[in-house]
CSV table of C-alpha atoms in Angstrom, one decimal:
chain,number,residue,atom,x,y,z
A,1,MET,CA,87.5,175.3,78.4
A,2,ARG,CA,86.1,173.2,74.5
A,3,ILE,CA,87.4,169.7,75.1
A,4,THR,CA,86.4,166.9,72.5
A,5,VAL,CA,86.3,163.0,73.0
A,6,LEU,CA,86.3,160.5,70.5
A,7,ALA,CA,84.2,157.8,73.0
A,8,GLY,CA,83.5,154.1,72.6
A,9,GLY,CA,81.1,152.5,75.0
A,10,VAL,CA,81.4,151.4,78.3
A,11,GLY,CA,84.8,152.7,79.5
A,12,ALA,CA,84.0,155.8,77.4
A,13,ALA,CA,80.8,156.3,79.1
A,14,ARG,CA,82.4,156.5,82.7
A,15,PHE,CA,84.9,158.3,81.8
A,16,LEU,CA,82.6,160.9,80.7
A,17,ARG,CA,80.8,160.9,83.9
A,18,GLY,CA,83.7,161.5,85.2
A,19,LEU,CA,84.8,164.7,83.0
A,20,ARG,CA,81.6,166.3,83.4
A,21,ALA,CA,82.2,165.8,87.7
A,22,ALA,CA,86.3,167.5,86.9
A,23,ALA,CA,85.1,170.4,83.9
A,24,PRO,CA,81.4,171.0,85.0
A,25,ASP,CA,82.1,173.7,83.3
A,26,ALA,CA,83.2,172.7,80.8
A,27,GLN,CA,82.3,173.0,77.1
A,28,ILE,CA,82.3,169.2,75.7
A,29,THR,CA,81.8,167.1,72.3
A,30,VAL,CA,82.0,163.7,72.8
A,31,ILE,CA,82.2,162.2,68.3
A,32,GLY,CA,80.4,158.4,69.6
A,33,ASN,CA,82.3,155.6,67.5
A,34,THR,CA,79.5,153.7,65.1
A,35,GLY,CA,81.4,150.9,64.0
A,36,ASP,CA,79.6,148.2,66.2
A,37,ASP,CA,75.8,149.4,64.9
A,38,ILE,CA,73.7,146.7,64.0
A,39,THR,CA,70.6,145.4,62.9
A,40,LEU,CA,68.7,143.8,64.6
A,41,PHE,CA,64.9,142.9,64.1
A,42,GLY,CA,65.1,145.8,61.5
A,43,LEU,CA,66.1,147.9,63.6
A,44,ARG,CA,69.2,149.8,63.1
A,45,VAL,CA,70.8,149.9,66.9
A,46,CYS,CA,74.2,152.1,68.0
A,47,PRO,CA,75.2,150.3,71.1
A,48,ASP,CA,78.1,153.2,72.0
A,49,LEU,CA,76.4,156.0,71.6
A,50,ASP,CA,73.7,154.6,73.1
A,51,THR,CA,75.5,153.8,76.7
A,52,VAL,CA,77.0,157.1,76.3
A,53,MET,CA,73.8,159.1,76.3
A,54,TYR,CA,72.0,156.5,79.1
A,55,THR,CA,75.1,156.7,81.2
A,56,LEU,CA,74.7,160.1,81.3
A,57,GLY,CA,71.8,160.6,81.1
A,58,GLY,CA,70.8,158.3,84.0
A,59,GLY,CA,69.1,155.5,82.2
A,60,ILE,CA,71.6,153.1,82.1
A,61,SER,CA,72.1,149.7,83.8
A,62,GLU,CA,74.8,150.5,86.7
A,63,GLU,CA,75.4,146.5,87.0
A,64,GLN,CA,75.4,145.5,83.4
A,65,GLY,CA,76.8,149.1,82.0
A,66,TRP,CA,75.1,148.6,79.3
A,67,GLY,CA,71.7,149.1,78.4
A,68,ARG,CA,68.1,150.5,80.3
A,69,ALA,CA,67.9,150.0,83.9
A,70,ASP,CA,65.1,148.2,85.7
A,71,GLU,CA,64.6,147.2,82.5
A,72,SER,CA,62.3,143.8,81.5
A,73,PHE,CA,62.2,141.7,79.1
A,74,VAL,CA,58.5,141.0,77.2
A,75,ILE,CA,59.4,141.6,73.3
A,76,ARG,CA,61.9,139.4,73.7
A,77,ASP,CA,60.4,136.4,75.1
A,78,GLU,CA,57.9,137.0,72.5
A,79,LEU,CA,60.3,136.7,69.9
A,80,ALA,CA,61.8,133.6,70.8
A,81,ALA,CA,58.7,132.1,71.0
A,82,TYR,CA,57.9,133.6,67.3
A,83,GLY,CA,61.7,131.5,66.8
A,84,ALA,CA,62.6,134.7,66.0
A,85,GLY,CA,66.5,135.3,66.2
A,86,PRO,CA,69.2,136.2,66.6
A,87,SER,CA,68.6,135.1,70.9
A,88,TRP,CA,72.7,136.1,71.7
A,89,PHE,CA,71.6,139.9,71.9
A,90,THR,CA,69.7,140.5,73.7
A,91,LEU,CA,67.4,144.4,73.6
A,92,GLY,CA,65.4,145.3,76.8
A,93,ASP,CA,62.0,146.5,76.3
A,94,ARG,CA,62.7,150.1,77.4
A,95,ASP,CA,65.7,149.2,74.3
A,96,PHE,CA,63.9,149.1,71.5
A,97,ALA,CA,61.4,151.8,71.9
A,98,THR,CA,65.1,153.9,71.7
A,99,HIS,CA,65.8,151.5,68.6
A,100,ILE,CA,62.1,151.5,66.9
A,101,LEU,CA,62.0,155.5,67.2
A,102,ARG,CA,65.5,155.3,65.4
A,103,THR,CA,64.8,153.7,62.2
A,104,GLN,CA,61.9,155.4,61.9
A,105,LEU,CA,63.8,158.5,61.3
A,106,LEU,CA,66.5,157.1,60.0
A,107,ALA,CA,64.0,155.8,57.7
A,108,GLU,CA,62.4,159.1,57.1
A,109,GLY,CA,65.6,160.9,55.5
A,110,MET,CA,66.7,162.4,58.9
A,111,PRO,CA,70.7,162.1,59.4
A,112,LEU,CA,72.3,159.6,62.0
A,113,SER,CA,73.6,162.7,63.6
A,114,ALA,CA,70.2,164.6,63.6
A,115,VAL,CA,68.3,161.6,64.8
A,116,THR,CA,71.3,161.2,67.7
A,117,ARG,CA,70.3,164.7,68.5
A,118,VAL,CA,66.3,164.5,69.1
A,119,LEU,CA,67.0,161.1,71.5
A,120,CYS,CA,69.2,163.7,73.3
A,121,GLU,CA,67.0,165.9,73.8
A,122,ARG,CA,65.3,163.0,76.7
A,123,TRP,CA,68.2,162.0,77.7
A,124,ARG,CA,70.1,165.7,78.7
A,125,PRO,CA,73.2,164.0,78.5
A,126,GLY,CA,75.4,167.3,79.4
A,127,VAL,CA,77.0,167.0,76.1
A,128,GLY,CA,77.7,167.2,72.5
A,129,LEU,CA,77.3,163.7,71.6
A,130,LEU,CA,77.9,163.7,67.5
A,131,PRO,CA,78.0,160.3,65.7
A,132,MET,CA,81.2,159.4,64.3
A,133,SER,CA,79.7,159.3,60.9
A,134,ASP,CA,76.5,159.7,58.9
A,135,ASP,CA,77.2,156.8,56.6
A,136,THR,CA,77.3,153.2,57.3
A,137,ILE,CA,79.5,151.9,59.2
A,138,GLU,CA,79.4,148.2,60.2
A,139,THR,CA,82.8,146.4,62.0
A,140,HIS,CA,83.2,142.8,61.4
A,141,VAL,CA,85.3,139.7,61.4
A,142,LEU,CA,87.2,136.8,59.5
A,143,LEU,CA,87.3,133.9,61.6
A,144,ASP,CA,90.1,131.5,62.8
A,145,ASP,CA,87.7,128.7,62.0
A,146,ALA,CA,87.4,125.6,59.6
A,147,ASP,CA,85.4,127.9,56.9
A,148,ARG,CA,87.1,130.8,57.3
A,149,SER,CA,84.3,132.4,57.7
A,150,THR,CA,82.5,136.5,58.7
A,151,VAL,CA,80.5,137.3,60.6
A,152,HIS,CA,79.7,140.8,62.5
A,153,PHE,CA,81.5,142.5,65.0
A,154,GLN,CA,78.6,142.1,67.6
A,155,GLU,CA,78.7,138.1,67.2
A,156,TRP,CA,81.9,137.5,67.3
A,157,TRP,CA,81.8,139.7,70.9
A,158,VAL,CA,78.9,139.1,72.3
A,159,ARG,CA,78.0,135.5,70.8
A,160,HIS,CA,81.8,133.9,70.7
A,161,HIS,CA,82.4,136.1,73.5
A,162,ALA,CA,85.9,136.4,71.0
A,163,ALA,CA,86.7,133.1,71.6
A,164,ILE,CA,87.2,132.2,68.0
A,165,PRO,CA,90.6,133.9,66.7
A,166,ALA,CA,90.0,136.2,64.2
A,167,LEU,CA,92.1,136.6,61.5
A,168,ALA,CA,91.5,140.0,60.3
A,169,ILE,CA,89.2,143.1,61.4
A,170,THR,CA,88.2,145.3,59.5
A,171,ALA,CA,85.7,149.0,59.2
A,172,ARG,CA,83.0,148.0,56.1
A,173,GLY,CA,82.6,151.4,54.8
A,174,ALA,CA,84.6,153.2,56.5
A,175,GLU,CA,87.0,154.1,54.1
A,176,GLY,CA,83.7,155.9,51.3
A,177,ALA,CA,82.2,157.8,54.7
A,178,VAL,CA,82.9,161.0,55.8
A,179,PRO,CA,82.9,162.6,59.5
A,180,ALA,CA,79.0,163.6,60.5
A,181,PRO,CA,78.1,167.7,60.7
A,182,GLY,CA,80.0,169.4,64.1
A,183,VAL,CA,83.1,166.7,64.7
A,184,LEU,CA,85.6,168.3,62.2
A,185,PRO,CA,84.4,171.7,63.5
A,186,ALA,CA,84.5,170.1,67.3
A,187,ILE,CA,88.1,169.0,67.1
A,188,ALA,CA,89.5,171.5,65.1
A,189,ASP,CA,87.8,174.2,68.4
A,190,ALA,CA,88.7,171.4,71.0
A,191,ASP,CA,90.7,173.8,74.1
A,192,ALA,CA,94.9,172.3,73.1
A,193,ALA,CA,93.5,170.6,69.6
A,194,LYS,CA,97.0,169.8,68.6
A,195,ASN,CA,97.4,167.7,71.5
A,196,VAL,CA,95.5,165.0,72.2
A,197,VAL,CA,95.6,162.3,75.5
A,198,GLY,CA,94.6,158.5,75.4
A,199,VAL,CA,93.8,157.4,78.5
A,200,SER,CA,95.2,153.1,78.7
A,201,PRO,CA,93.1,150.0,78.1
A,202,ILE,CA,95.5,148.4,79.1
A,203,ILE,CA,96.5,147.6,82.6
A,204,GLY,CA,98.8,145.0,83.1
A,205,GLY,CA,99.3,143.0,80.0
A,206,ALA,CA,94.8,142.6,80.6
A,207,PRO,CA,92.2,144.6,79.3
A,208,VAL,CA,89.8,146.6,82.0
A,209,ARG,CA,87.4,145.0,80.6
A,210,GLY,CA,86.4,143.0,78.1
A,211,MET,CA,87.8,140.6,75.2
A,212,ALA,CA,90.4,143.9,73.9
A,213,ASP,CA,93.4,141.4,73.9
A,214,ALA,CA,91.3,139.3,71.2
A,215,CYS,CA,90.9,142.1,69.3
A,216,LEU,CA,94.6,143.4,69.4
A,217,SER,CA,96.7,139.7,68.9
A,218,ALA,CA,93.5,140.2,65.7
A,219,ILE,CA,95.7,143.0,64.3
A,220,GLY,CA,98.9,142.3,65.2
A,221,VAL,CA,99.4,144.2,68.4
A,222,GLN,CA,100.5,143.4,71.9
A,223,THR,CA,98.8,143.2,74.4
A,224,SER,CA,100.5,146.6,76.9
A,225,ALA,CA,99.9,149.7,77.8
A,226,VAL,CA,103.6,150.5,75.9
A,227,ALA,CA,102.4,148.5,72.5
A,228,VAL,CA,98.9,150.1,72.3
A,229,ALA,CA,100.5,153.7,72.4
A,230,ALA,CA,103.1,152.8,69.9
A,231,HIS,CA,100.0,151.7,67.3
A,232,TYR,CA,98.7,155.3,67.7
A,233,GLY,CA,101.7,156.4,67.4
A,234,ALA,CA,103.3,160.1,67.9
A,235,ASP,CA,101.1,161.5,64.7
A,236,LEU,CA,98.0,160.7,66.7
A,237,ILE,CA,98.5,160.9,70.2
A,238,ASN,CA,100.9,162.6,72.4
A,239,GLY,CA,99.7,162.2,75.4
A,240,TRP,CA,99.2,159.2,76.8
A,241,LEU,CA,98.2,157.8,80.3
A,242,VAL,CA,98.8,154.3,81.5
A,243,ASP,CA,98.5,152.7,84.8
A,244,GLU,CA,101.2,152.6,88.4
A,245,GLN,CA,101.8,148.8,87.2
A,246,ASP,CA,102.4,150.4,83.7
A,247,LYS,CA,105.1,152.9,84.7
A,248,THR,CA,107.8,151.8,83.1
A,249,ALA,CA,105.9,152.9,79.2
A,250,ALA,CA,107.6,156.4,79.9
A,251,ASP,CA,110.7,154.7,80.1
A,252,ASP,CA,110.3,152.9,76.8
A,253,PRO,CA,111.6,153.6,73.6
A,254,VAL,CA,108.7,152.4,71.3
A,255,ALA,CA,106.7,155.7,73.5
A,256,ALA,CA,109.9,157.8,73.2
A,257,ASP,CA,107.4,160.8,71.0
A,258,ILE,CA,104.8,160.1,73.7
A,259,GLU,CA,104.8,161.9,76.9
A,260,VAL,CA,103.2,159.3,79.1
A,261,ARG,CA,102.1,159.8,82.8
A,262,ALA,CA,101.0,157.1,85.3
A,263,LEU,CA,98.9,157.0,87.5
A,264,PRO,CA,96.0,155.1,89.5
A,265,LEU,CA,93.0,154.5,86.0
A,266,TYR,CA,90.7,152.5,87.5
A,267,MET,CA,87.5,153.9,87.7
A,268,ARG,CA,86.6,152.6,91.2
A,269,ASP,CA,84.1,155.2,91.9
A,270,LEU,CA,82.7,159.3,90.1
A,271,GLY,CA,86.1,160.5,92.7
A,272,ALA,CA,88.4,158.8,91.0
A,273,THR,CA,86.9,158.6,87.7
A,274,ALA,CA,87.3,162.8,87.5
A,275,ALA,CA,91.2,162.2,88.8
A,276,ILE,CA,91.9,160.5,85.4
A,277,ALA,CA,90.3,162.5,83.7
A,278,LEU,CA,91.3,166.2,85.5
A,279,ALA,CA,95.1,163.8,84.6
A,280,ALA,CA,94.1,164.0,80.5
A,281,ILE,CA,93.2,167.7,81.0
A,282,ASP,CA,96.6,168.9,83.6
A,283,LEU,CA,98.2,166.3,80.3
A,284,ALA,CA,97.2,168.2,77.7
A,285,GLN,CA,96.7,171.9,78.8
A,286,GLU,CA,101.1,171.2,79.8
A,287,LEU,CA,101.6,170.0,75.9
A,288,THR,CA,100.7,172.5,75.4
A,289,ARG,CA,102.8,174.7,76.6
């Protein structure tokens, strides 16, 4: 079985761990989000790609869900002693090595997709990990503050914890970007490729983690499982997994053209996560028949 997953960071990485357990013989390709990428201290940082790589490769900080396990912060403290910033985005010593090598290879002319393959040679995540594009794409946020200032998404998310209302969220560079090599074939060649199953990030009217409600508010979408499904629309998704407490979404007319299934969605452990992944596979196969 060939499965292609469009993935973000922490939640997606944990889902992928369950997917590997649910379908151990499957050929899994992960198309990772690069819209959160940022340059810090002259180094190119790809948070979502790294979170997937570290999680599936056994190097993630399980407590945080991001960054390296058994991390130290000598470089961070030394930079702070120089007064160098930003101080709001923490990079650990082990993590710095990844960003140094990535930046070096990019400077030598290697595209991000090739760089990601080099990094994965060490971590062996058990999936094919592709950036969505080799082109530079960065998400920026227009703040509803006195200056109507624009900041990188990471500054809004990490520094401000999305507490300042956002007027708009834009992906700079997306309009001219093209898919990275292997992305379109991975989608086309996947089993049940014409059927896309999404997993709701909203449970009971609240984000599973983080401040996704602030992002939804900025784009005019209510914080509910059914509203997110309607925002994606039947042109993008065919199936939608919601938590049991949101099971009324199955009868909501705004999701009439999307097949909705309700089941426990909290990824409490590997078994629970594998059950979610298996439900996604089963729904995709059901829609194919």
